[in-house]
XYZ file of C-alpha atoms in Angstrom:
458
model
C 82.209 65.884 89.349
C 83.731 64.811 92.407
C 86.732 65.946 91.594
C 85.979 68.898 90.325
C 84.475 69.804 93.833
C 87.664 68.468 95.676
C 89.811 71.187 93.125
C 87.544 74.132 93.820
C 87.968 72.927 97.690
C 91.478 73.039 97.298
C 91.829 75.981 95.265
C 89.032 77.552 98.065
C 91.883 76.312 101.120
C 94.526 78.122 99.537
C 93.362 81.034 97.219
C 89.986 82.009 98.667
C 90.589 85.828 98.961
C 91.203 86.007 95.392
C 89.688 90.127 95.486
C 91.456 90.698 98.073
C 88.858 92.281 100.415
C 90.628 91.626 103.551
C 94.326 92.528 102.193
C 94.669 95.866 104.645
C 93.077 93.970 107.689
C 95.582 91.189 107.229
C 98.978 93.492 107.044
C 97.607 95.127 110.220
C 96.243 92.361 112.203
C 99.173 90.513 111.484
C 100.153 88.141 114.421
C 103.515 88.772 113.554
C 103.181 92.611 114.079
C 105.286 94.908 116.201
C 105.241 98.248 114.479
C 103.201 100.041 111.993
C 103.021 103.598 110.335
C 100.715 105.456 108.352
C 100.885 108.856 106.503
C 97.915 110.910 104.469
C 98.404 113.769 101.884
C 94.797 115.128 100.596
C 93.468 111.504 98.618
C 96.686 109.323 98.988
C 97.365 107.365 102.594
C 100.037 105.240 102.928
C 100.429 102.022 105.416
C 103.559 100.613 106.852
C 103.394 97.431 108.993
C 106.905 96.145 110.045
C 106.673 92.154 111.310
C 109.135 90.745 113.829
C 112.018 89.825 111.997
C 112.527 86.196 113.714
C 109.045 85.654 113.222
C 109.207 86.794 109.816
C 112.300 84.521 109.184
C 110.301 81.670 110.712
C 107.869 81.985 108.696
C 109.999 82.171 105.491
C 111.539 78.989 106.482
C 108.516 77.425 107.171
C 107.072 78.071 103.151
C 110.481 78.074 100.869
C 111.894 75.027 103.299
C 114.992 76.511 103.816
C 116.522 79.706 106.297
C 116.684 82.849 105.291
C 120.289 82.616 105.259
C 120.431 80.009 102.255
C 121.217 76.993 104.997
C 119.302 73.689 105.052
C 116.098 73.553 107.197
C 117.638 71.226 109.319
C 120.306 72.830 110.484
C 118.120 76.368 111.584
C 114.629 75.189 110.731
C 114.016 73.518 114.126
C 116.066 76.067 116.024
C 113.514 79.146 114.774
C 111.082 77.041 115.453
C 111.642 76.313 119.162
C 112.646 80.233 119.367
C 109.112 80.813 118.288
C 107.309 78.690 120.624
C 109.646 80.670 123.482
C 108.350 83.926 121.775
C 104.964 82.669 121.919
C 105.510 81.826 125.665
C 106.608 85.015 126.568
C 102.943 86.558 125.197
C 102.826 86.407 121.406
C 99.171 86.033 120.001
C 98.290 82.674 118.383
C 95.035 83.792 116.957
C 94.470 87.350 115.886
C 90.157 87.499 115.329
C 88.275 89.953 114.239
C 85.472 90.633 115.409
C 87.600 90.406 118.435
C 86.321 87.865 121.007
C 85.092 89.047 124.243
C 83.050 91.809 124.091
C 82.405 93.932 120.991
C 80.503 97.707 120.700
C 77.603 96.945 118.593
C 77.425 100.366 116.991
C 80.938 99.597 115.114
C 78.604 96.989 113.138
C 76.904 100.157 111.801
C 73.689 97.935 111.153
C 75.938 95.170 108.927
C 76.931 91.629 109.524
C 80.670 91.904 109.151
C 83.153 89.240 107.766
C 85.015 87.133 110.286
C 88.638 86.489 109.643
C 90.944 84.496 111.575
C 94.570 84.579 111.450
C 96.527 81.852 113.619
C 99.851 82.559 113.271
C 101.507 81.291 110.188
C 104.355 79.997 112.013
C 102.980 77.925 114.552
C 99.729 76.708 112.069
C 98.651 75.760 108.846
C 95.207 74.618 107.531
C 94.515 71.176 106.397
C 91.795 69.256 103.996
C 89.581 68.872 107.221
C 89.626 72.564 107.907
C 85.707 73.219 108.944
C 84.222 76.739 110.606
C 81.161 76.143 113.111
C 79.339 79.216 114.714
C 76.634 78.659 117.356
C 73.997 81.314 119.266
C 74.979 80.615 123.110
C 74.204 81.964 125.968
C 77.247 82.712 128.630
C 76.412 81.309 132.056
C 77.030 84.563 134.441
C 79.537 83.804 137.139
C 76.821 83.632 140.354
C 79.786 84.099 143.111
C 81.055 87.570 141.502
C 79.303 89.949 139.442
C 82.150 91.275 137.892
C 83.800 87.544 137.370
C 84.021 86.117 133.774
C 81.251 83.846 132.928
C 81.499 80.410 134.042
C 80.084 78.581 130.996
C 78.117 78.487 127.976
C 74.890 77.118 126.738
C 74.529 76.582 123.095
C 71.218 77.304 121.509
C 71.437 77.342 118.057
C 73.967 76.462 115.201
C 74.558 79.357 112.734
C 74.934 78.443 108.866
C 78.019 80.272 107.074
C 76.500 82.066 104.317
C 80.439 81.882 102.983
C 83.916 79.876 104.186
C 87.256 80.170 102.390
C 90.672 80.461 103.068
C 93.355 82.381 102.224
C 97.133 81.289 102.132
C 99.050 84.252 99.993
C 101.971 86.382 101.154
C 99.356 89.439 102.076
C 100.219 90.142 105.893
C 100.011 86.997 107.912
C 100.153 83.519 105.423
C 96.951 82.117 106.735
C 94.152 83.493 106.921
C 90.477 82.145 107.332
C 87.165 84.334 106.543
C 83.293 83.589 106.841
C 80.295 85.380 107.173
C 77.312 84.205 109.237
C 73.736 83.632 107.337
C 72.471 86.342 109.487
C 70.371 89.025 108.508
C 71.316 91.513 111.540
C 72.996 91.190 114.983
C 71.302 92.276 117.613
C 72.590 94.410 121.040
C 73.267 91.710 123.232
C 74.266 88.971 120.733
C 76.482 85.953 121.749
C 78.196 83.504 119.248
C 80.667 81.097 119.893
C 83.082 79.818 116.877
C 85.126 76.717 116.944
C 87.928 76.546 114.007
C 89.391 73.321 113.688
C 90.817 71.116 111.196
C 94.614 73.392 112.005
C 97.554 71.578 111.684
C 100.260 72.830 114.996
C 99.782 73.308 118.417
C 96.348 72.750 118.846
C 93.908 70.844 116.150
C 90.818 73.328 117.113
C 90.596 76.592 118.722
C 86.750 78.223 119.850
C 86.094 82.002 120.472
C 83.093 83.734 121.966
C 82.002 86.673 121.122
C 79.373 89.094 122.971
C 78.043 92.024 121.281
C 76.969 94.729 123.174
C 76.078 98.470 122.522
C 77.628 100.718 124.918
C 75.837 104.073 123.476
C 72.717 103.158 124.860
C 71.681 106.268 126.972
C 72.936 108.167 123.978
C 71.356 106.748 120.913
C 69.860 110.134 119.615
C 72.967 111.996 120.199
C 74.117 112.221 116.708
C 70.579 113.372 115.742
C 70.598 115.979 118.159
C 74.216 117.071 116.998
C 72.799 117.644 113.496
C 69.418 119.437 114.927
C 72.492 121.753 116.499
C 74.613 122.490 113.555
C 71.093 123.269 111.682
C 70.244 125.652 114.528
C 73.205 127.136 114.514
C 72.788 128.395 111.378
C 68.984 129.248 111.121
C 69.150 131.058 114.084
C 70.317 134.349 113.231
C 67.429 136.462 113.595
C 68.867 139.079 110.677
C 67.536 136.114 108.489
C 63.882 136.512 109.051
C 63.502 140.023 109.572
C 61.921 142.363 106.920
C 63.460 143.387 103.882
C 66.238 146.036 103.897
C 66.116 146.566 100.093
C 64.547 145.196 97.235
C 65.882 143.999 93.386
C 62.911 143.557 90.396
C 63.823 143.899 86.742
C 66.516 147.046 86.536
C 65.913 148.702 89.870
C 66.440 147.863 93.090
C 66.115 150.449 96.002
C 64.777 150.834 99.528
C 61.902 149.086 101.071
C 58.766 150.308 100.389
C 55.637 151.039 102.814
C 53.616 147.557 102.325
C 55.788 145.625 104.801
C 55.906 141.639 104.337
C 54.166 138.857 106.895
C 56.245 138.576 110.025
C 58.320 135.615 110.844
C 55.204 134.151 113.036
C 52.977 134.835 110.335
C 55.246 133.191 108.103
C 55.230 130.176 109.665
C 52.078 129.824 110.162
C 51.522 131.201 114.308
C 48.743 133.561 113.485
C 45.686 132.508 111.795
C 45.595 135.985 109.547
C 47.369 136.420 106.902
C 48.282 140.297 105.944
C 47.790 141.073 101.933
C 50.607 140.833 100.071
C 53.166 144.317 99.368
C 52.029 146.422 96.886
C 55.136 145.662 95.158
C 54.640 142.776 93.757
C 54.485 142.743 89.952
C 53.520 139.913 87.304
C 53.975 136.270 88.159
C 54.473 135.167 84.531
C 57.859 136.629 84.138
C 60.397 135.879 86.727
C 62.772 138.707 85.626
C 59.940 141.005 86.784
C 59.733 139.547 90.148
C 60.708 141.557 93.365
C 63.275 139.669 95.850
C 63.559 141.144 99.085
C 66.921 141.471 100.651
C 66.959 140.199 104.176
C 70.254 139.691 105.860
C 72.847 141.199 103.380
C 70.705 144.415 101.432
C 74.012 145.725 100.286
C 74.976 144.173 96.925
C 79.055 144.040 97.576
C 80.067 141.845 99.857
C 83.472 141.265 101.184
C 84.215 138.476 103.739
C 87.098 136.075 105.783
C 85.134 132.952 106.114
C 84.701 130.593 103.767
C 81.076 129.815 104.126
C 78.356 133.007 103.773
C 74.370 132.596 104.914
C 72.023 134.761 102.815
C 68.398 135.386 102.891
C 65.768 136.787 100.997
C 62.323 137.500 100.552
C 59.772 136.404 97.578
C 56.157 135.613 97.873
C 55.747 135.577 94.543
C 58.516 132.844 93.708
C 57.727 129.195 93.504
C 61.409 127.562 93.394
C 64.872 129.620 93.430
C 68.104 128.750 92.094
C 71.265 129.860 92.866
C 74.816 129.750 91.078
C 78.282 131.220 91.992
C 80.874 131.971 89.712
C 84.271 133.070 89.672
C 85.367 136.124 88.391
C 88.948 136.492 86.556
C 90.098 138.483 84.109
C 90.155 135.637 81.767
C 86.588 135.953 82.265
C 83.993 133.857 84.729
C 83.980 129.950 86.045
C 81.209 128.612 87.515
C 81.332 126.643 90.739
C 79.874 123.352 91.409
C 77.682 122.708 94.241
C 78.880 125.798 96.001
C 75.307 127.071 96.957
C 72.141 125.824 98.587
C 68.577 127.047 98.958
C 66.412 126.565 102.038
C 62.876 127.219 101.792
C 60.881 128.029 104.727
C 57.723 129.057 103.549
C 58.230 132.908 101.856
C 61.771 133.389 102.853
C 64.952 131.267 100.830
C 67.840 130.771 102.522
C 71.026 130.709 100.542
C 74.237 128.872 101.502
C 77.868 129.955 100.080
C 80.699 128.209 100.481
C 83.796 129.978 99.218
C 86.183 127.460 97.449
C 89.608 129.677 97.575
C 90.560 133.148 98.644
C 91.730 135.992 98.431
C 89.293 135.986 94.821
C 86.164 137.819 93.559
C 83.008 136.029 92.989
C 79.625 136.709 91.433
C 76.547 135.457 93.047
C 73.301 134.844 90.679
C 70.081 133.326 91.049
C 67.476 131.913 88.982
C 63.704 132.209 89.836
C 60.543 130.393 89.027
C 57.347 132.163 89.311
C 54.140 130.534 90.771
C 52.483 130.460 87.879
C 54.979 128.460 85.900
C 57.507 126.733 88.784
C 58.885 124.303 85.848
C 60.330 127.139 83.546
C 63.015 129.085 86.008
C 64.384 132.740 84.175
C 67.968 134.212 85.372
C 66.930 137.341 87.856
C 68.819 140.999 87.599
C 69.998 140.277 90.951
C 73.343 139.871 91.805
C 75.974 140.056 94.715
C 79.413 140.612 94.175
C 81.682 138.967 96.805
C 84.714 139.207 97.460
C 86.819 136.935 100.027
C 90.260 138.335 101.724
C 93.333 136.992 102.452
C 91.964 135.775 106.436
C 89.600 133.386 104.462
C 90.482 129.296 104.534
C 91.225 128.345 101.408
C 89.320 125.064 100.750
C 90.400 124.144 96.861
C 94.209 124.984 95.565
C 92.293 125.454 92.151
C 88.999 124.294 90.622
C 90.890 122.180 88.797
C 92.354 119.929 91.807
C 91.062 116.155 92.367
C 89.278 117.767 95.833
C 86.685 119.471 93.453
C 84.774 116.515 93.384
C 83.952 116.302 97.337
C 83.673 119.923 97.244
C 80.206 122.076 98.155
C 76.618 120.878 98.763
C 74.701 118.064 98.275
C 72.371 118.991 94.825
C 68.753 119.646 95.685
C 66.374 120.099 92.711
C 64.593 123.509 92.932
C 61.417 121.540 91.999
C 60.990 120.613 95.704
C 60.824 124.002 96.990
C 57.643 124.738 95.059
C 53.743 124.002 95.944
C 50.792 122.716 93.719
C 53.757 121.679 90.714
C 53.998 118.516 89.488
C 56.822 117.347 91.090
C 56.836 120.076 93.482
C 56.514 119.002 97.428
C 57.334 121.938 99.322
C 60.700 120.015 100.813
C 63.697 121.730 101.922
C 66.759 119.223 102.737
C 68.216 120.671 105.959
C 70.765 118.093 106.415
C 72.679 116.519 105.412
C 73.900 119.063 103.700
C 76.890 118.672 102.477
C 78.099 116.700 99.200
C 80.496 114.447 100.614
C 78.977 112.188 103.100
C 80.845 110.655 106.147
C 80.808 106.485 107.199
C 78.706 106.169 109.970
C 75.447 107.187 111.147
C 74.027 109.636 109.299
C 70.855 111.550 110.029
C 68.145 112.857 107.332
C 66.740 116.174 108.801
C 63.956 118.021 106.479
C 61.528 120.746 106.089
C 58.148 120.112 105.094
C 55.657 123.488 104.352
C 52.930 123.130 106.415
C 50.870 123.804 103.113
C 52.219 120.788 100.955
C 49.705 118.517 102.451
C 46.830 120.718 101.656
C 48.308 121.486 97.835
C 49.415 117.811 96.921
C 45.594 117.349 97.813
């Protein structure tokens, strides 16, 4: 058994990044470093890190045990060697960390404990069996002469376990690499660690880093929250979105509004206790294709735009859930188009998001409608929009059938959440985010709730 363990240790000292999860931060945290270049065409991005070439040659030497020119190691091994320690002189890192040491922005942890790798430089170090990883909670003594000195000293309060230790001695970037993580559940804003590597076999035998974590957004902590609450108010703002119908589409007609007019925008939403009686229009809930949908913002059925992204509402008491679908018109014949529209509820009015994929092309807007009665079974309405895009509009997808498709449109939102007193329904619109690819980082949840849902789930 024993020496079993001492062959996974060894195996652990040389090969411990055997996934290679830190492959990219090695190229370009490379001690060794001087230039790097990076290019991006839609899904493919390419890296190119170019190393010092006497460092580089050093380092050769150092593994194969002979120059890069073929010669002995005796003859140019000692001679790169002392050119390297002149290089490192002159202001060439040892130790490339990361975390960094000194002091870090805690919102770059985005609410993770990340995985510490250290990279001495391969040609001045290499590990050895002793090679051991301690991490410590300190506190750094403040410097009491100057307030904007460095600190003076550190306290150490408690040691930190590794959850994980390995390292990694492959041709991937730098040729020595070490990476742990902490047994931490979180890191705090104001955080301070000190690490001591040592078991290294070169200059120095141990090397110690501290490491303060600090978040330097602060005063600002709700600003990506209220960046959302902006984009969303940019677009539900429009007031031609909650004014009263222009036209209306039931069954096989559709024509101008009639008399009855619909609850105002403050009634809607629930500023006035009364509640006017419903438009005369309104025909059987039991069949959806019978239902009347006002049109709000766009009561002209033929559309023609040059933007890529359309906002329509309408208006339908009598509807419990709405579903709409887009599809492209050729002369092949139609293509539907994933995740290109949205519906908002807010109380009687849905609000329908378009986003054009390509242009200058035809589409066909439908919809889908489930009555109050029966908000589980949805029946295709008469109502339909023809849109067309021009030549001004961005052009989003080359074709629907282009790798892009898939982060293309909106984030899927059952129609069953739209609708009151159903089973599953909860009277929840999504407002953002809203979109079907989501971005790394912090991302805020922003939704609707009818003020009625309460009082139906009861």
């Amino acid at each position: 058994p024993q020496r079993e363990q001492d062959k996974a240790r060894a195996c652990t000292l040389c090969w411990g990044d055997r996934t290679g999860a830190a492959t990219f931060r090695r190229f370009l945290l490379n001690p060794a470093l001087r230039s790097f270049g990076a290019s991006r065409m839609q899904d493919t991005c390419v890296m190119w890190t170019g190393e010092d070439p006497a460092l580089a040659r050093v380092r050769m030497a150092g593994i194969r045990g002979t120059s890069v020119d073929g010669d002995s190691w005796v003859d140019h091994g000692i001679a790169d060697f002392e050119a390297a320690e002149e290089s490192v002189e002159e202001g060439e890192p040892e130790f490339v960390c990361f975390p960094p040491p000194g002091l870090f922005p805690h919102e770059l942890l985005l609410g993770r404990v990340p995985l510490w790798t250290v990279m001495p430089a391969s040609h001045l170090f290499q590990p050895t069996q002793n090679l051991q990883v301690r991490m410590w909670r300190i506190r750094l003594v403040p410097d009491t002469d100057s307030d904007d000195g460095p600190p003076t000293g550190a306290e150490r309060l408690q040691e930190v376990a590794l959850a994980s230790l390995s390292c990694d001695c492959s041709q991937k970037g730098n040729a020595f690499c070490i990476l742990f993580r902490p047994a931490l559940s979180f890191i705090a804003d104001g955080d301070q660690f000190e690490v001591e590597i040592s078991g290294l076999r070169g200059r120095v035998s141990s090397h110690h880093f501290f490491h303060e974590f600090r978040a330097f957004r602060a005063d600002c902590k709700d600003h990506h929250l209220l960046v959302v609450a902006k984009q969303t108010c940019g677009v539900l703002d429009d007031p031609a979105l909650w004014r009263s119908p222009q036209a209306f589409a039931e069954g096989g007609r559709s024509g101008a509004a009639p008399a009855a007019e619909p609850p105002s925008l403050a009634s809607s939403l629930g500023l006035r206790p009364e509640r006017p009686e419903r438009a005369a229009f309104a025909t059987s809930e039991s069949d959806a294709s019978h239902i009347d949908i006002g049109l709000v913002s766009h009561p002209n059925l033929f559309i023609s735009t040059d933007t890529h992204e359309m906002t329509i509402s309408l208006w339908c008491p009598d509807a419990a859930a709405i579903r709409a679908h887009l599809y492209l018109v050729r002369v092949s014949g139609s293509e539907e188009v994933q995740r290109a529209t949205v519906v908002l509820r807010i109380k009687e009015y849905f609000v329908v998001r378009v986003k054009l994929p390509m242009a200058p092309c035809r589409y066909e807007l439908t919809f889908w409608v489930a009555p109050k009665k029966s908000s589980e079974d949805m029946t295709e309405h008469p109502l339909r929009y023809s849109i067309a895009s021009t030549e001004a509009c961005q052009n989003l997808l080359i074709s629907l059938d282009h790798p892009l498709k898939d982060k293309f449109g909106y984030a899927l939102q059952p129609p069953a959440l739209q609708s009151l007193g159903a089973v599953h329904g909860l009277g929840v619109s999504v407002l953002a985010p809203i979109l079907h690819r989501v971005h790394a980082g912090y991302i805020y949840f922003l939704a609707y709730i009818d003020p009625e849902a309460p009082a139906a789930a009861a």
